[in-house]
């Protein structure tokens, strides 16, 4: 990281973090390192001002002290990452979002994200990405994603393999994002484009055998979460360890999140599980409630993960996604059920299921399911809306529009 390259924004002086490292290890130094100091040190990673050796040492110290799993450290580091992100014209984007808002229920029409930390080793189908596409039938989606790091098929890998024409996700940039949302409900924010400073960190992460703070902080650093009032209205984050759930919830509250849910399947799965119970930490108006969900709460049967964990390559998962969008998957298909419950939960978190009437369009019978389940959510109403997104063809239409718009952007 210490060697400057032609892509470095400026010749910036090196930063020596050895004094900080000496206070982190061994444990027990009388001058405790604060979360602000850790986040500040990491901010220099993004400008290539810290040597590879010292950067790797800091990542190791955080990992082995457990500091990279503390809420305040995660929250402050995510904020540092956002400050170093490629700059979006917030005023312009807000004008576009305001012009396209479709408030319904408790949903105000803002941007919504669904993302997982990865690392659960289950290699399930790309649930959050597929759910984000279905949800774009009713919500403005700002899906933050990347290529695979721990699985066979990351969200970006999946989208790049879609046929007959994949979207050009690398052309969604700060300069085109407003144009995208002026014409599409769906947006995919490719992490390398919006967090260019991470290119200095990537080689070091690849040389370390442990997961680092960046495996956790990425889902907390959606590039649209940058203004007040927030453009990012709601989000659902899946974590792969139960002990991380309350940490993420606290980090989100510290960052000012008003509408979010952190989930972890009982199998240490970073989605809402189709196989059994899921631990949930739901944030409403800055307050967190903890409860459990089961597929039956969505009116659906449970399915073992072996039925939804094909471990397939992205080309094969893209074919499954295409069949789901085209309505070619049986209503009782386990992967479809898995997608429906996660899409339904995102609808609940966003607040659209709180509407007392329903006029989604063609195929909507207007019969709102008002039954409430754990945490007071209308989970079955969420499934009704998710099924409509598929059966009406609206999710497929939103996807087609997204592909068309991104392919109209000029190559940079």
PDB file of C-alpha atoms in Angstrom, residues 160-310:
ATOM      1  CA  UNK A 160     -22.921 -10.070 -15.004  1.00  0.00           C
ATOM      2  CA  UNK A 161     -24.091 -13.528 -16.113  1.00  0.00           C
ATOM      3  CA  UNK A 162     -27.699 -12.605 -16.839  1.00  0.00           C
ATOM      4  CA  UNK A 163     -28.915 -13.314 -20.358  1.00  0.00           C
ATOM      5  CA  UNK A 164     -29.705 -12.393 -23.057  1.00  0.00           C
ATOM      6  CA  UNK A 165     -28.153  -9.060 -22.061  1.00  0.00           C
ATOM      7  CA  UNK A 166     -26.509  -8.333 -18.699  1.00  0.00           C
ATOM      8  CA  UNK A 167     -26.655  -4.898 -17.105  1.00  0.00           C
ATOM      9  CA  UNK A 168     -23.503  -2.769 -17.226  1.00  0.00           C
ATOM     10  CA  UNK A 169     -23.073  -2.338 -13.490  1.00  0.00           C
ATOM     11  CA  UNK A 170     -19.629  -0.749 -13.769  1.00  0.00           C
ATOM     12  CA  UNK A 171     -21.235   2.179 -15.632  1.00  0.00           C
ATOM     13  CA  UNK A 172     -23.420   3.038 -12.632  1.00  0.00           C
ATOM     14  CA  UNK A 173     -21.283   5.801 -11.134  1.00  0.00           C
ATOM     15  CA  UNK A 174     -21.764   8.996  -9.139  1.00  0.00           C
ATOM     16  CA  UNK A 175     -22.229  10.790 -12.471  1.00  0.00           C
ATOM     17  CA  UNK A 176     -24.922   8.411 -13.789  1.00  0.00           C
ATOM     18  CA  UNK A 177     -26.759   7.344 -10.634  1.00  0.00           C
ATOM     19  CA  UNK A 178     -29.340  10.146 -10.815  1.00  0.00           C
ATOM     20  CA  UNK A 179     -30.088   9.375 -14.447  1.00  0.00           C
ATOM     21  CA  UNK A 180     -30.487   5.705 -13.520  1.00  0.00           C
ATOM     22  CA  UNK A 181     -33.105   6.443 -10.857  1.00  0.00           C
ATOM     23  CA  UNK A 182     -34.942   8.849 -13.136  1.00  0.00           C
ATOM     24  CA  UNK A 183     -35.758   5.847 -15.319  1.00  0.00           C
ATOM     25  CA  UNK A 184     -35.539   2.771 -13.083  1.00  0.00           C
ATOM     26  CA  UNK A 185     -36.677   1.583  -9.648  1.00  0.00           C
ATOM     27  CA  UNK A 186     -33.612  -0.647  -9.391  1.00  0.00           C
ATOM     28  CA  UNK A 187     -30.038   0.370  -8.758  1.00  0.00           C
ATOM     29  CA  UNK A 188     -26.951  -1.763  -8.169  1.00  0.00           C
ATOM     30  CA  UNK A 189     -24.073   0.078  -6.514  1.00  0.00           C
ATOM     31  CA  UNK A 190     -20.925  -1.877  -7.402  1.00  0.00           C
ATOM     32  CA  UNK A 191     -18.585  -1.492  -4.425  1.00  0.00           C
ATOM     33  CA  UNK A 192     -15.327  -1.003  -6.411  1.00  0.00           C
ATOM     34  CA  UNK A 193     -16.903   1.926  -8.282  1.00  0.00           C
ATOM     35  CA  UNK A 194     -18.230   3.737  -5.220  1.00  0.00           C
ATOM     36  CA  UNK A 195     -15.401   2.775  -2.817  1.00  0.00           C
ATOM     37  CA  UNK A 196     -12.327   3.157  -5.051  1.00  0.00           C
ATOM     38  CA  UNK A 197      -9.975   3.423  -2.061  1.00  0.00           C
ATOM     39  CA  UNK A 198     -10.629  -0.246  -1.288  1.00  0.00           C
ATOM     40  CA  UNK A 199      -8.309  -1.178  -4.169  1.00  0.00           C
ATOM     41  CA  UNK A 200      -5.398  -0.392  -1.853  1.00  0.00           C
ATOM     42  CA  UNK A 201      -6.770  -2.741   0.807  1.00  0.00           C
ATOM     43  CA  UNK A 202      -7.676  -5.684  -1.445  1.00  0.00           C
ATOM     44  CA  UNK A 203      -4.118  -7.105  -1.906  1.00  0.00           C
ATOM     45  CA  UNK A 204      -3.570  -7.136   1.869  1.00  0.00           C
ATOM     46  CA  UNK A 205      -6.892  -8.834   2.579  1.00  0.00           C
ATOM     47  CA  UNK A 206      -6.033 -11.542   0.052  1.00  0.00           C
ATOM     48  CA  UNK A 207      -2.799 -12.309   1.901  1.00  0.00           C
ATOM     49  CA  UNK A 208      -4.466 -12.727   5.293  1.00  0.00           C
ATOM     50  CA  UNK A 209      -6.085 -16.075   6.218  1.00  0.00           C
ATOM     51  CA  UNK A 210      -8.692 -14.391   8.457  1.00  0.00           C
ATOM     52  CA  UNK A 211     -11.781 -12.382   7.742  1.00  0.00           C
ATOM     53  CA  UNK A 212     -11.158  -8.725   8.538  1.00  0.00           C
ATOM     54  CA  UNK A 213     -13.196  -5.726   9.623  1.00  0.00           C
ATOM     55  CA  UNK A 214     -13.921  -5.013   5.955  1.00  0.00           C
ATOM     56  CA  UNK A 215     -16.007  -8.194   5.688  1.00  0.00           C
ATOM     57  CA  UNK A 216     -18.338  -6.640   8.247  1.00  0.00           C
ATOM     58  CA  UNK A 217     -18.163  -2.923   7.547  1.00  0.00           C
ATOM     59  CA  UNK A 218     -19.064  -3.146   3.836  1.00  0.00           C
ATOM     60  CA  UNK A 219     -22.787  -3.807   4.408  1.00  0.00           C
ATOM     61  CA  UNK A 220     -22.866  -0.761   6.722  1.00  0.00           C
ATOM     62  CA  UNK A 221     -21.377   1.541   4.068  1.00  0.00           C
ATOM     63  CA  UNK A 222     -24.058   1.884   1.395  1.00  0.00           C
ATOM     64  CA  UNK A 223     -22.868   4.828  -0.747  1.00  0.00           C
ATOM     65  CA  UNK A 224     -26.293   6.508  -0.649  1.00  0.00           C
ATOM     66  CA  UNK A 225     -26.286   6.642   3.170  1.00  0.00           C
ATOM     67  CA  UNK A 226     -24.621  10.039   3.112  1.00  0.00           C
ATOM     68  CA  UNK A 227     -27.075  12.793   3.905  1.00  0.00           C
ATOM     69  CA  UNK A 228     -29.650  14.115   6.310  1.00  0.00           C
ATOM     70  CA  UNK A 229     -32.496  13.526   5.968  1.00  0.00           C
ATOM     71  CA  UNK A 230     -31.278  10.164   4.688  1.00  0.00           C
ATOM     72  CA  UNK A 231     -31.756   9.087   1.095  1.00  0.00           C
ATOM     73  CA  UNK A 232     -31.440   5.494   2.313  1.00  0.00           C
ATOM     74  CA  UNK A 233     -34.745   4.977   4.099  1.00  0.00           C
ATOM     75  CA  UNK A 234     -34.552   1.320   5.096  1.00  0.00           C
ATOM     76  CA  UNK A 235     -32.315  -1.718   4.927  1.00  0.00           C
ATOM     77  CA  UNK A 236     -32.114  -5.367   5.859  1.00  0.00           C
ATOM     78  CA  UNK A 237     -28.710  -6.873   6.666  1.00  0.00           C
ATOM     79  CA  UNK A 238     -27.956 -10.567   7.047  1.00  0.00           C
ATOM     80  CA  UNK A 239     -25.079 -11.630   9.308  1.00  0.00           C
ATOM     81  CA  UNK A 240     -23.427 -15.058   9.442  1.00  0.00           C
ATOM     82  CA  UNK A 241     -22.961 -15.239  13.212  1.00  0.00           C
ATOM     83  CA  UNK A 242     -25.620 -14.850  15.880  1.00  0.00           C
ATOM     84  CA  UNK A 243     -23.327 -12.912  18.215  1.00  0.00           C
ATOM     85  CA  UNK A 244     -22.802 -10.297  15.490  1.00  0.00           C
ATOM     86  CA  UNK A 245     -26.534  -9.550  15.189  1.00  0.00           C
ATOM     87  CA  UNK A 246     -26.899  -7.237  18.198  1.00  0.00           C
ATOM     88  CA  UNK A 247     -23.549  -5.623  17.346  1.00  0.00           C
ATOM     89  CA  UNK A 248     -24.799  -4.682  13.876  1.00  0.00           C
ATOM     90  CA  UNK A 249     -28.088  -3.437  15.276  1.00  0.00           C
ATOM     91  CA  UNK A 250     -26.228  -1.184  17.721  1.00  0.00           C
ATOM     92  CA  UNK A 251     -23.910   0.057  14.950  1.00  0.00           C
ATOM     93  CA  UNK A 252     -26.921   0.981  12.817  1.00  0.00           C
ATOM     94  CA  UNK A 253     -28.576   2.845  15.682  1.00  0.00           C
ATOM     95  CA  UNK A 254     -25.322   4.731  16.357  1.00  0.00           C
ATOM     96  CA  UNK A 255     -25.269   5.747  12.689  1.00  0.00           C
ATOM     97  CA  UNK A 256     -28.797   7.131  13.008  1.00  0.00           C
ATOM     98  CA  UNK A 257     -30.768   4.335  11.301  1.00  0.00           C
ATOM     99  CA  UNK A 258     -34.515   4.648  11.928  1.00  0.00           C
ATOM    100  CA  UNK A 259     -35.784   1.698   9.898  1.00  0.00           C
ATOM    101  CA  UNK A 260     -33.727  -1.499   9.576  1.00  0.00           C
ATOM    102  CA  UNK A 261     -33.537  -5.180  10.468  1.00  0.00           C
ATOM    103  CA  UNK A 262     -30.547  -7.432  11.091  1.00  0.00           C
ATOM    104  CA  UNK A 263     -31.146 -11.158  10.600  1.00  0.00           C
ATOM    105  CA  UNK A 264     -29.255 -14.397  11.207  1.00  0.00           C
ATOM    106  CA  UNK A 265     -30.657 -17.827  10.424  1.00  0.00           C
ATOM    107  CA  UNK A 266     -30.373 -20.408  13.178  1.00  0.00           C
ATOM    108  CA  UNK A 267     -27.842 -22.265  11.018  1.00  0.00           C
ATOM    109  CA  UNK A 268     -25.546 -19.184  11.116  1.00  0.00           C
ATOM    110  CA  UNK A 269     -27.047 -18.103   7.786  1.00  0.00           C
ATOM    111  CA  UNK A 270     -26.897 -14.493   6.567  1.00  0.00           C
ATOM    112  CA  UNK A 271     -30.500 -14.547   5.311  1.00  0.00           C
ATOM    113  CA  UNK A 272     -33.914 -15.250   6.796  1.00  0.00           C
ATOM    114  CA  UNK A 273     -33.802 -19.034   6.867  1.00  0.00           C
ATOM    115  CA  UNK A 274     -36.223 -21.195   4.920  1.00  0.00           C
ATOM    116  CA  UNK A 275     -35.224 -24.184   7.076  1.00  0.00           C
ATOM    117  CA  UNK A 276     -36.178 -23.048  10.552  1.00  0.00           C
ATOM    118  CA  UNK A 277     -35.911 -20.112  12.915  1.00  0.00           C
ATOM    119  CA  UNK A 278     -34.181 -16.805  12.264  1.00  0.00           C
ATOM    120  CA  UNK A 279     -33.028 -14.348  14.893  1.00  0.00           C
ATOM    121  CA  UNK A 280     -34.099 -10.793  14.098  1.00  0.00           C
ATOM    122  CA  UNK A 281     -33.129  -7.411  15.479  1.00  0.00           C
ATOM    123  CA  UNK A 282     -35.570  -4.861  14.089  1.00  0.00           C
ATOM    124  CA  UNK A 283     -34.964  -1.115  14.410  1.00  0.00           C
ATOM    125  CA  UNK A 284     -37.962   1.205  14.323  1.00  0.00           C
ATOM    126  CA  UNK A 285     -37.442   4.913  15.080  1.00  0.00           C
ATOM    127  CA  UNK A 286     -34.045   4.138  16.591  1.00  0.00           C
ATOM    128  CA  UNK A 287     -35.330   1.480  19.013  1.00  0.00           C
ATOM    129  CA  UNK A 288     -34.401  -2.199  18.635  1.00  0.00           C
ATOM    130  CA  UNK A 289     -36.696  -5.180  19.197  1.00  0.00           C
ATOM    131  CA  UNK A 290     -35.432  -8.766  19.167  1.00  0.00           C
ATOM    132  CA  UNK A 291     -37.637 -11.681  18.019  1.00  0.00           C
ATOM    133  CA  UNK A 292     -37.578 -14.890  15.974  1.00  0.00           C
ATOM    134  CA  UNK A 293     -39.172 -15.685  12.630  1.00  0.00           C
ATOM    135  CA  UNK A 294     -40.060 -19.045  11.078  1.00  0.00           C
ATOM    136  CA  UNK A 295     -41.283 -19.801   7.536  1.00  0.00           C
ATOM    137  CA  UNK A 296     -44.730 -20.544   8.989  1.00  0.00           C
ATOM    138  CA  UNK A 297     -44.954 -16.882  10.054  1.00  0.00           C
ATOM    139  CA  UNK A 298     -44.961 -16.137   6.316  1.00  0.00           C
ATOM    140  CA  UNK A 299     -47.553 -18.821   5.637  1.00  0.00           C
ATOM    141  CA  UNK A 300     -44.958 -21.058   3.990  1.00  0.00           C
ATOM    142  CA  UNK A 301     -43.474 -24.488   4.789  1.00  0.00           C
ATOM    143  CA  UNK A 302     -39.890 -25.010   5.910  1.00  0.00           C
ATOM    144  CA  UNK A 303     -37.322 -26.448   3.497  1.00  0.00           C
ATOM    145  CA  UNK A 304     -33.914 -27.894   4.415  1.00  0.00           C
ATOM    146  CA  UNK A 305     -30.967 -25.819   3.230  1.00  0.00           C
ATOM    147  CA  UNK A 306     -29.835 -28.772   1.113  1.00  0.00           C
ATOM    148  CA  UNK A 307     -32.741 -27.946  -1.223  1.00  0.00           C
ATOM    149  CA  UNK A 308     -31.618 -24.324  -1.698  1.00  0.00           C
ATOM    150  CA  UNK A 309     -27.851 -24.713  -1.488  1.00  0.00           C
ATOM    151  CA  UNK A 310     -26.874 -25.854  -4.963  1.00  0.00           C
TER     152      UNK A 310
END
